[in-house]
Structure formats: C-alpha cells, structure tokens
Coordinates of C-alpha atoms in Angstrom, one line a residue:
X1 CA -11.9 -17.1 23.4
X2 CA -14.0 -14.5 23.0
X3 CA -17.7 -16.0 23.9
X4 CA -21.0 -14.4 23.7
X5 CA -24.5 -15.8 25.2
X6 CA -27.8 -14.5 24.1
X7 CA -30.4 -15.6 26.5
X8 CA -33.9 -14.6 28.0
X9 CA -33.2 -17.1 31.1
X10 CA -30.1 -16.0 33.6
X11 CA -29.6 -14.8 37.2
X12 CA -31.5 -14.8 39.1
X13 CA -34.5 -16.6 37.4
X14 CA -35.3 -20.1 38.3
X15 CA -35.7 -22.4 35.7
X16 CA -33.6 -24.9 33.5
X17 CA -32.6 -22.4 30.3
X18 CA -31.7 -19.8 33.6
X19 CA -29.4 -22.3 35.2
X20 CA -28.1 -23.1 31.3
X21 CA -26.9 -19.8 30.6
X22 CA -26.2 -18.7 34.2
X23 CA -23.5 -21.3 34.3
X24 CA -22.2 -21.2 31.0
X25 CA -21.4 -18.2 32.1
X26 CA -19.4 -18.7 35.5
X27 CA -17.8 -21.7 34.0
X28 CA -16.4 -19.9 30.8
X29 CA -15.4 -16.8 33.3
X30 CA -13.8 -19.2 35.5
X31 CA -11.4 -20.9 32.9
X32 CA -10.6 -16.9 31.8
X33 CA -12.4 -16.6 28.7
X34 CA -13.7 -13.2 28.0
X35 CA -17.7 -13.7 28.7
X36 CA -20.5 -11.2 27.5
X37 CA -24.1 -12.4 28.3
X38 CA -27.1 -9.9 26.3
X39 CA -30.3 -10.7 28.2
X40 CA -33.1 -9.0 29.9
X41 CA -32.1 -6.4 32.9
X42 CA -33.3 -8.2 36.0
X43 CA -33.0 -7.1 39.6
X44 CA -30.0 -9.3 41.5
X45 CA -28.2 -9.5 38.3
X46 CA -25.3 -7.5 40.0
X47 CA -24.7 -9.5 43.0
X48 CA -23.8 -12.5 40.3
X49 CA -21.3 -9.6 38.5
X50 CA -19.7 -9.0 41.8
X51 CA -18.9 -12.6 42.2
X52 CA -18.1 -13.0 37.9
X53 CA -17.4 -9.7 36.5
X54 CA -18.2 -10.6 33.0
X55 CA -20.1 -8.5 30.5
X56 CA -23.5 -7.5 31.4
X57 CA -25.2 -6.3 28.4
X58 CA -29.3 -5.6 29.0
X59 CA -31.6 -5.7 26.9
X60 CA -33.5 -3.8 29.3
X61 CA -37.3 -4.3 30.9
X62 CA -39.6 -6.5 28.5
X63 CA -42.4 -4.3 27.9
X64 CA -45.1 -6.5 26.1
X65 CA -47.6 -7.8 28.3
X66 CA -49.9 -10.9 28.1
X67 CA -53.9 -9.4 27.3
X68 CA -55.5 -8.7 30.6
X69 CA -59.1 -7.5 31.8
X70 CA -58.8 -5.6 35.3
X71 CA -61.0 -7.5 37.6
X72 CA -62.3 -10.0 36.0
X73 CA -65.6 -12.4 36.6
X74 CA -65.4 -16.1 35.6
X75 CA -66.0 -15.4 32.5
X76 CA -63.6 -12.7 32.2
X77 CA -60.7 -15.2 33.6
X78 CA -62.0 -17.4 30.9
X79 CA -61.9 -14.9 28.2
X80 CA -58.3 -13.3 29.2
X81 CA -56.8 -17.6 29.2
X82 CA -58.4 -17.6 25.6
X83 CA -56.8 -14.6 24.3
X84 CA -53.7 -15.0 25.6
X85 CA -53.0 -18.6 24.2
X86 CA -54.3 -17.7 21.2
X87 CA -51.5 -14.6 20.9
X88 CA -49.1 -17.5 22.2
X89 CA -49.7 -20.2 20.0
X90 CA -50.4 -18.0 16.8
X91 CA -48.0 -15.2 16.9
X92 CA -45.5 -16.1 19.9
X93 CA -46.9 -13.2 21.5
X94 CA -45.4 -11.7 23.9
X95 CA -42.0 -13.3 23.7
X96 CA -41.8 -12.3 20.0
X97 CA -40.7 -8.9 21.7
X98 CA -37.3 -10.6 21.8
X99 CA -36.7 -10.7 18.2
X100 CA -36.0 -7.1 18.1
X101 CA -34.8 -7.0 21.3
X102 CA -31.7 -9.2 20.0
X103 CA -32.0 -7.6 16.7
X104 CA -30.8 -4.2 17.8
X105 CA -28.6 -5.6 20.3
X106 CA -26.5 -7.5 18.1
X107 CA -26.9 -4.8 14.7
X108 CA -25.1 -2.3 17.6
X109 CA -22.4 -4.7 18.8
X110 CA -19.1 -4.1 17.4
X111 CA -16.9 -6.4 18.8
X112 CA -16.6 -10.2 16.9
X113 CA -16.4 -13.3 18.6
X114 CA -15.4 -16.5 18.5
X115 CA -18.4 -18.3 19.9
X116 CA -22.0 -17.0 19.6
X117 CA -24.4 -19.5 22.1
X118 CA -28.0 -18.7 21.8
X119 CA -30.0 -20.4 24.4
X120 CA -33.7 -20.9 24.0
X121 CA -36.6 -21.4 25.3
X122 CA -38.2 -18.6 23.7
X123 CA -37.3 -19.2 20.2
X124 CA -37.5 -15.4 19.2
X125 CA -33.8 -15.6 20.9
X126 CA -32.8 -17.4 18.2
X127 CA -34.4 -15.9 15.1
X128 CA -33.1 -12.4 16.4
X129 CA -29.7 -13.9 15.8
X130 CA -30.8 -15.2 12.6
X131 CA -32.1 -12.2 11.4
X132 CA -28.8 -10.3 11.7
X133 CA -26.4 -13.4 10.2
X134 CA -25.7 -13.4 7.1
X135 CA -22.6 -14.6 4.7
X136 CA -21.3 -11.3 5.0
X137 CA -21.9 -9.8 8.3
X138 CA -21.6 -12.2 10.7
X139 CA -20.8 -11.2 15.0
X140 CA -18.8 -14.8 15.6
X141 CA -17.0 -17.4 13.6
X142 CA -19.1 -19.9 15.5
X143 CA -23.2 -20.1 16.2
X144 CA -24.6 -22.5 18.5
X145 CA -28.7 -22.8 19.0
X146 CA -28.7 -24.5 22.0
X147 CA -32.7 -26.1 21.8
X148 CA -33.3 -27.0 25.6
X149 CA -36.6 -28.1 23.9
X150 CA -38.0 -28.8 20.2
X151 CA -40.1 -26.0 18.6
X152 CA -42.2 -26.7 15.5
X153 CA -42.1 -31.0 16.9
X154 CA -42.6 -30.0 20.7
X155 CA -44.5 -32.5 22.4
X156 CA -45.6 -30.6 25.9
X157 CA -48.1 -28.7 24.5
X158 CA -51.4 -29.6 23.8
X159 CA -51.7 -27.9 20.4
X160 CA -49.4 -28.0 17.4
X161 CA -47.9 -25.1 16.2
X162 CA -48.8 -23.4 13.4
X163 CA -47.6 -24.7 9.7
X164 CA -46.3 -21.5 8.9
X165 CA -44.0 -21.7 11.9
X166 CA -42.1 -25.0 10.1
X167 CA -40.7 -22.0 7.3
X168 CA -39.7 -19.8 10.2
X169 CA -37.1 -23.0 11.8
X170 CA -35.8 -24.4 9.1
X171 CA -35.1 -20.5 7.9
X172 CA -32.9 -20.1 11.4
X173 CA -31.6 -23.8 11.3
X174 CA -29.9 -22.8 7.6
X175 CA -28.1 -19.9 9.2
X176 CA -26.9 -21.9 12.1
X177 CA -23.8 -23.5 12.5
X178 CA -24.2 -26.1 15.3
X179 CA -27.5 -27.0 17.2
X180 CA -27.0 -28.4 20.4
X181 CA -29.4 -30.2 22.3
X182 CA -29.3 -32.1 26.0
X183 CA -29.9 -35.6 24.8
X184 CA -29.6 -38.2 21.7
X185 CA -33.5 -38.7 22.1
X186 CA -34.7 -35.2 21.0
X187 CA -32.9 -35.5 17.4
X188 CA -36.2 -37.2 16.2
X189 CA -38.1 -33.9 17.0
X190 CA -36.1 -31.8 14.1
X191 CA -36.5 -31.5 10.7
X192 CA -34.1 -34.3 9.3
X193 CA -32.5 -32.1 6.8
X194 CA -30.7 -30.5 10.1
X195 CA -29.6 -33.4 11.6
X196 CA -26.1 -33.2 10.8
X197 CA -25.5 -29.7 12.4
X198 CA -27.0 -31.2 15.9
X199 CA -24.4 -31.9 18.7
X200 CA -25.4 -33.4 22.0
X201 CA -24.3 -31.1 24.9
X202 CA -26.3 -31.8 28.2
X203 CA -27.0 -30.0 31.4
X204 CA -24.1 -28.7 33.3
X205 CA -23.2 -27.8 37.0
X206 CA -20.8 -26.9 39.5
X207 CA -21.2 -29.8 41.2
X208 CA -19.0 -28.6 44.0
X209 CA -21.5 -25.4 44.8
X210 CA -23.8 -27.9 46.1
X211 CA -23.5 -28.1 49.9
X212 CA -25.6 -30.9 52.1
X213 CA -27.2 -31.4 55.4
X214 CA -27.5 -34.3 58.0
X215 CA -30.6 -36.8 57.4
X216 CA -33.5 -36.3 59.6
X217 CA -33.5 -39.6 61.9
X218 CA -36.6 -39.2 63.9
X219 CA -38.9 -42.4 62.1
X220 CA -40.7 -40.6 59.7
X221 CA -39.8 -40.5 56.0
X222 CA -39.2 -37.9 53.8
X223 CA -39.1 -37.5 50.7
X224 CA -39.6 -34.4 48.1
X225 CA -40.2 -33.3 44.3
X226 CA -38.9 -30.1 42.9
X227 CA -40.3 -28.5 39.5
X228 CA -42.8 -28.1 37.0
X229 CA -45.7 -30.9 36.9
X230 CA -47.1 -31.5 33.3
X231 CA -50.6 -33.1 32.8
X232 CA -49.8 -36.8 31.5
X233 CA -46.2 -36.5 30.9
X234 CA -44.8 -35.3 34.5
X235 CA -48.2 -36.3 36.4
X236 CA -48.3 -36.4 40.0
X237 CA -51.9 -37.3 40.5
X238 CA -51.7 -41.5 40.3
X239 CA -49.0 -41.7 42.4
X240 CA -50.6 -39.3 44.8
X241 CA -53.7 -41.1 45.0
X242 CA -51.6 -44.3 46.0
X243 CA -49.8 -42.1 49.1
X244 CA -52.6 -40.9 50.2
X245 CA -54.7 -44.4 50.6
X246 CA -51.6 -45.5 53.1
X247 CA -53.0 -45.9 56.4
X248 CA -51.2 -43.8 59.4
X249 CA -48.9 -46.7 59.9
X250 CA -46.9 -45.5 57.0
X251 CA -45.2 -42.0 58.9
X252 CA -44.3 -39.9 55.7
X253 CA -43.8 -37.0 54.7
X254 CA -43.9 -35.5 51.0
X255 CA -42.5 -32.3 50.3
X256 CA -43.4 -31.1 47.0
X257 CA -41.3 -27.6 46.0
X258 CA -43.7 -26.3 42.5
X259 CA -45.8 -23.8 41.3
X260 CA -47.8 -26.3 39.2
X261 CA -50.7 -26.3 41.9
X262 CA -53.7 -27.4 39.8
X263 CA -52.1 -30.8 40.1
X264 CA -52.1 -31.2 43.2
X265 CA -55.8 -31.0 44.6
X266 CA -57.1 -32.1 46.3
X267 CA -54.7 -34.0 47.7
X268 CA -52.8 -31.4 49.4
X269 CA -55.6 -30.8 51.5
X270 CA -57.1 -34.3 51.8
X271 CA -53.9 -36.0 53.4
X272 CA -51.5 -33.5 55.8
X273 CA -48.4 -35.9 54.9
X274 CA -48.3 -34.4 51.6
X275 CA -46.8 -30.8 52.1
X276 CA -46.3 -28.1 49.1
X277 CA -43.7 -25.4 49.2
X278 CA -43.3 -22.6 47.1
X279 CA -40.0 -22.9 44.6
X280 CA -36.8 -22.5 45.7
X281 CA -33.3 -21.0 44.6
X282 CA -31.4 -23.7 43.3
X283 CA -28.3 -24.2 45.4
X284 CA -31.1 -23.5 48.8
X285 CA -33.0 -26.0 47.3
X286 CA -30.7 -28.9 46.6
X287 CA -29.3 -28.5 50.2
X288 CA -32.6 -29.1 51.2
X289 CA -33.1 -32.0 49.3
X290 CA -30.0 -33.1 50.4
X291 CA -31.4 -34.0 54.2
X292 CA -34.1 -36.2 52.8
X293 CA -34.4 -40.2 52.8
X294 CA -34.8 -39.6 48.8
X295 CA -36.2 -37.6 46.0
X296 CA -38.8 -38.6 43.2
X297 CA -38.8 -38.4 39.5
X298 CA -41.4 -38.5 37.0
X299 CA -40.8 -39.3 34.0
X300 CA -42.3 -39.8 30.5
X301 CA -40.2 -42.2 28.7
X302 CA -40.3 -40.5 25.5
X303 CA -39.7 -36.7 26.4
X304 CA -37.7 -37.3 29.8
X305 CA -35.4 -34.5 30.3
X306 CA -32.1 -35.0 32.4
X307 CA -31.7 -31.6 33.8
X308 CA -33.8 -32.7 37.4
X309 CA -32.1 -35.7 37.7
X310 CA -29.0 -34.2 37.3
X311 CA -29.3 -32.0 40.4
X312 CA -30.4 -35.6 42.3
X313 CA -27.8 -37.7 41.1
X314 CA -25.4 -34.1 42.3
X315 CA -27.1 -35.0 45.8
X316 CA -26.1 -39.2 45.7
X317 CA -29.3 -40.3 47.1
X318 CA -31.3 -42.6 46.0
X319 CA -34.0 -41.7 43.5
X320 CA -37.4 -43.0 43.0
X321 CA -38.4 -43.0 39.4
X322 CA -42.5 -42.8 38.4
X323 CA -43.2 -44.0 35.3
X324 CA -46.5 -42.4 33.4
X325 CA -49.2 -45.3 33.1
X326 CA -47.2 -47.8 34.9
X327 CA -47.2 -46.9 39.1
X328 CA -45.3 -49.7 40.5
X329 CA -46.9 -49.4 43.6
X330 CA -44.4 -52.3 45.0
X331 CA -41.5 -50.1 44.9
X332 CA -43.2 -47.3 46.3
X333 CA -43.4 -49.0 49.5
X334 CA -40.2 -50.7 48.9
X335 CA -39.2 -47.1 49.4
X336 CA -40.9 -46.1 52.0
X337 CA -40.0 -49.2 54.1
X338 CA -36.1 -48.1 53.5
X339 CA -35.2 -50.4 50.6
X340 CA -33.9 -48.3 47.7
X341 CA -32.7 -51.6 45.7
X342 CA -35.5 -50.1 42.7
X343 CA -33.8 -47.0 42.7
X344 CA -33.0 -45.3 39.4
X345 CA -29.5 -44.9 38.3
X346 CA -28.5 -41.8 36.5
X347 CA -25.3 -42.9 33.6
X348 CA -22.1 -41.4 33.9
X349 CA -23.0 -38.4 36.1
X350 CA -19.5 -36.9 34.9
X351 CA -20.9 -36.1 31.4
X352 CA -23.0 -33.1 33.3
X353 CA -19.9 -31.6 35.3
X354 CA -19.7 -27.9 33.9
X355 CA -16.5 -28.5 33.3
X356 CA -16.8 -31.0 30.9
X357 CA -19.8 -29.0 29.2
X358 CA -18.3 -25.8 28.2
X359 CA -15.1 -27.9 26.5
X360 CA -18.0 -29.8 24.4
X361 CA -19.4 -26.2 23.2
X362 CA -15.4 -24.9 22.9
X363 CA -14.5 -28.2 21.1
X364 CA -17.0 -26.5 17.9
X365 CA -14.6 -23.5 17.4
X366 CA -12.1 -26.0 16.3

C-alpha cells in the first residue's frame, strides 16, 4: 500500500501522538509498504531515516509563537498565561499554523495513496486535510482521523471550547472516512451523528524494542511514575500525602519521571524518598522502569487512557493502580510490603502489539 501520515508529533518528540505516528511508521516500513510521513522538520529526525528510510516530507520550522513579554514581573507572567490561553482556547492559536501548513503540503502533493492517517492532537492536522478533500479531488481512497483525544467534548481542560468550534468538527467528521480512536469509552465524547464512521484502534508498540534490567535487591523499594500529571484526573497529590506520612521504617523510594512539577510541592522537598527526574526517551525510559519492584498508575475512571499502561504491562511487572477520590491506602502498603496480589491487570496486552495495530488501520482499505 501506498500509506501517508500527517502528524505534528514524530521522532524524536516525546509524547503519546509522537510515539503514535513514530511507530505507525516503522511498523508499516517494516512489513514493506511504501511510507511517507508530512510533519514538522525536527532535529534527529534523520537518525530515525537511517534506520527506516521512508519518506520524509517537512513541513519545515513552526513559526507562530505563544504571546510573550521579555522579562516579565509577576504581573507580567500573569498577563503573558492570560493571553496565551485566551489565543488557545478562542482561536487555537498557535497550532492553527498547521492548517496551512497541511494545506499547502497536501494541495502540492501529486502522488495518490491508498491510506491517508491523520493523527491529532492538534486538531488543525486534521482540518488542513479537510480543507483540501473534496468529492473530486481527493490524495487517498482511504482517510483516517485518528482522535488520540476528543475535541469539541474534551474533558482535561478546564474550559469548554467554544460553540463555534462544534461547526468546525462535525464540518471535518463529514469529509472523513473512518475515525479511529484508542478505546470503546471515548465514543460518548463525539457528536452521535459520527458514530458509525468510529473504529477502535489502540496504542501500538514494538514490544520487542523494549530491553530490561536486573531488580535492585538491596531492601529498599522502588517504585516510579512516568508522564503528564493532570489536576483531579491524574493527581498525584493524595497519594503523596499518604507516602510521605510513612515513618522511616518504610525504606522507599519514588521515582517520579514528569515535567508536571506544580504537582508535586512540596512534597518533593518535604520527604527525600520521593525523587523527580526530568522525562525520558521512551525505550531509555522503560528499561529503567524495568529494574523497579513496580510502577504506578493513576487513573480517572472515566477518561483513563491505555497508552501508559501499555508500556507497563510491555515491562510484566506488577502495577499499582490509584484511583481519583478513592486512595486505598491498604494496598499501598500491601505494595510496599511486597504483596502485589491488588495489582491491576492490563486485558489482552496482544491487542497493542504494533503488529496487530497497523492490520486494524489496513483492514479499512478493504
């Protein structure tokens, strides 16, 4: 097949829409399809090509930049956060710079394709495709919107978005032919009318790349989080509060890999046994993980996604899941005592091999 992937995450950005297209990519390359990915021009992107010598088409350097006020006071900081969201929230600015970006990229391709995946987050990806298909000019037989995450329904933010946005999805959802998403759940946060085009198609990896170290035995547990920490819906703060009134009878350590720091004081500097590291590349990281007594999850019931635990079910050891609003506190030290009989259980791990994730996006050219 001839397969094209229009994204604004890929090599060697970390994040879940990254890894998404990153290794749609590889896979589709590896089974000899004929792969061209249009995305922003990153540095490192070549040392992937060297490896997968699929088509690299760039969009080039993003040029719109959020507002900013050289040195600013308090205030200032205060002002330039106000702005910005406000740009974000009212006008998608500036990721609406992909819009055209993907515009003229696909108004200057000439070759058609058989499959057309457009993987968003940001949105704009997807209405640039829209913008260019029509009945009678269309790049691929086949367009998938693959929605990692809801738009007009999304549930992380703390704002809606604006009505006006509900004309600009259901506009793009007309056009499309398929729109995946990465579990059954997220179909309530579409517009019904679209419910028929949706197609689950989860997470994928290589679960081969993955490479593991020995266990640390030297009587202290460890244990570690990895990724983004969202104020009531992937809180750390409860659970933190729980570690950090253990007494020094419990030896623990708990290694926290994010970037989501307001989080995490004051407890990072309150208690020494609970360590935060900078984020990690992803295969570095999960060999990491890999020499720990176990990993933890948080998760809101209703808008859980399965990408994380995924990558811990990859690693086979045993998972401690923390509910929002319900810290069972009895598992926790289960835990950290060595008993892992509470631990979560991830379904059918298979159903995220790569392998089996690329043949559920070929399976819609039939």
């Amino acid at each position: 097949k001839k397969i094209l992937i229009v994204t604004h995450g890929f090599y060697p950005e970390l994040g879940p829409r990254s890894f998404r297209a990153t290794e749609l990519a590889k896979e589709f390359y590896r089974q000899g399809h004929e792969v061209t990915v249009m995305a922003p021009y990153r540095s490192g992107i070549e040392e992937l090509i060297k490896d997968y010598p699929f088509e690299f088409k760039s969009f080039g350097i993003l040029k719109w930049k959020n507002f900013n006020i050289k040195n600013p006071g308090f205030i200032g900081k205060i002002f330039n956060r106000a702005v910005n969201r406000f740009l974000s929230l009212f006008f998608e600015y500036p990721m609406m710079e992909l819009f055209f970006k993907v515009r003229k990229a696909l108004k200057k391709e000439k070759k058609k394709y058989d499959l057309l995946i457009s993987v968003a987050l940001p949105y704009p990806i997807h209405w640039g495709v829209a913008s260019t298909w029509s009945n009678k000019s269309r790049i691929a037989d086949v367009w998938v919107a693959d929605c990692g995450d809801p738009y007009y329904f999304e549930e992380n933010d703390s704002f809606r978005k604006p009505f006006y946005f509900k004309y600009v999805e259901k506009w793009f959802m007309r056009k499309v032919t398929f729109i995946s998403i990465p579990a059954e759940f997220l179909k309530n946060n579409f517009f019904p009318e679209f419910h028929l085009k949706i197609k689950i198609i989860p997470q994928g990896f290589k679960f081969e790349d993955v490479q593991k170290e020995a266990t640390i035995k030297d009587g202290v547990i460890r244990f570690a989080y990895a990724g983004s920490l969202i104020p009531k819906k992937r809180d750390p703060r409860d659970f933190l509060e729980f570690l950090s009134r253990l007494d020094d009878d419990f030896k623990f350590e708990f290694h926290i890999f994010s970037n989501s720091v307001d989080l995490l004081y004051p407890y990072i500097y309150k208690d020494r046994r609970i360590l935060l590291h900078k984020p990690m590349e992803r295969i570095e990281l999960l060999k990491k993980l890999s020499s720990f007594n176990f990993v933890v999850n948080f998760m809101d019931t209703k808008t859980q996604r399965p990408s994380k635990l995924i990558d811990y079910s990859i690693l086979n050891i045993p998972i401690l899941n923390i509910e929002m609003d319900h810290l069972d506190e009895k598992n926790i030290v289960a835990f950290l005592n060595g008993d892992y009989s509470g631990k979560y259980i991830v379904e059918n791990p298979d159903q995220y091999r790569i392998e089996n994730v690329c043949q559920k996006f070929l399976d819609l050219c039939k």
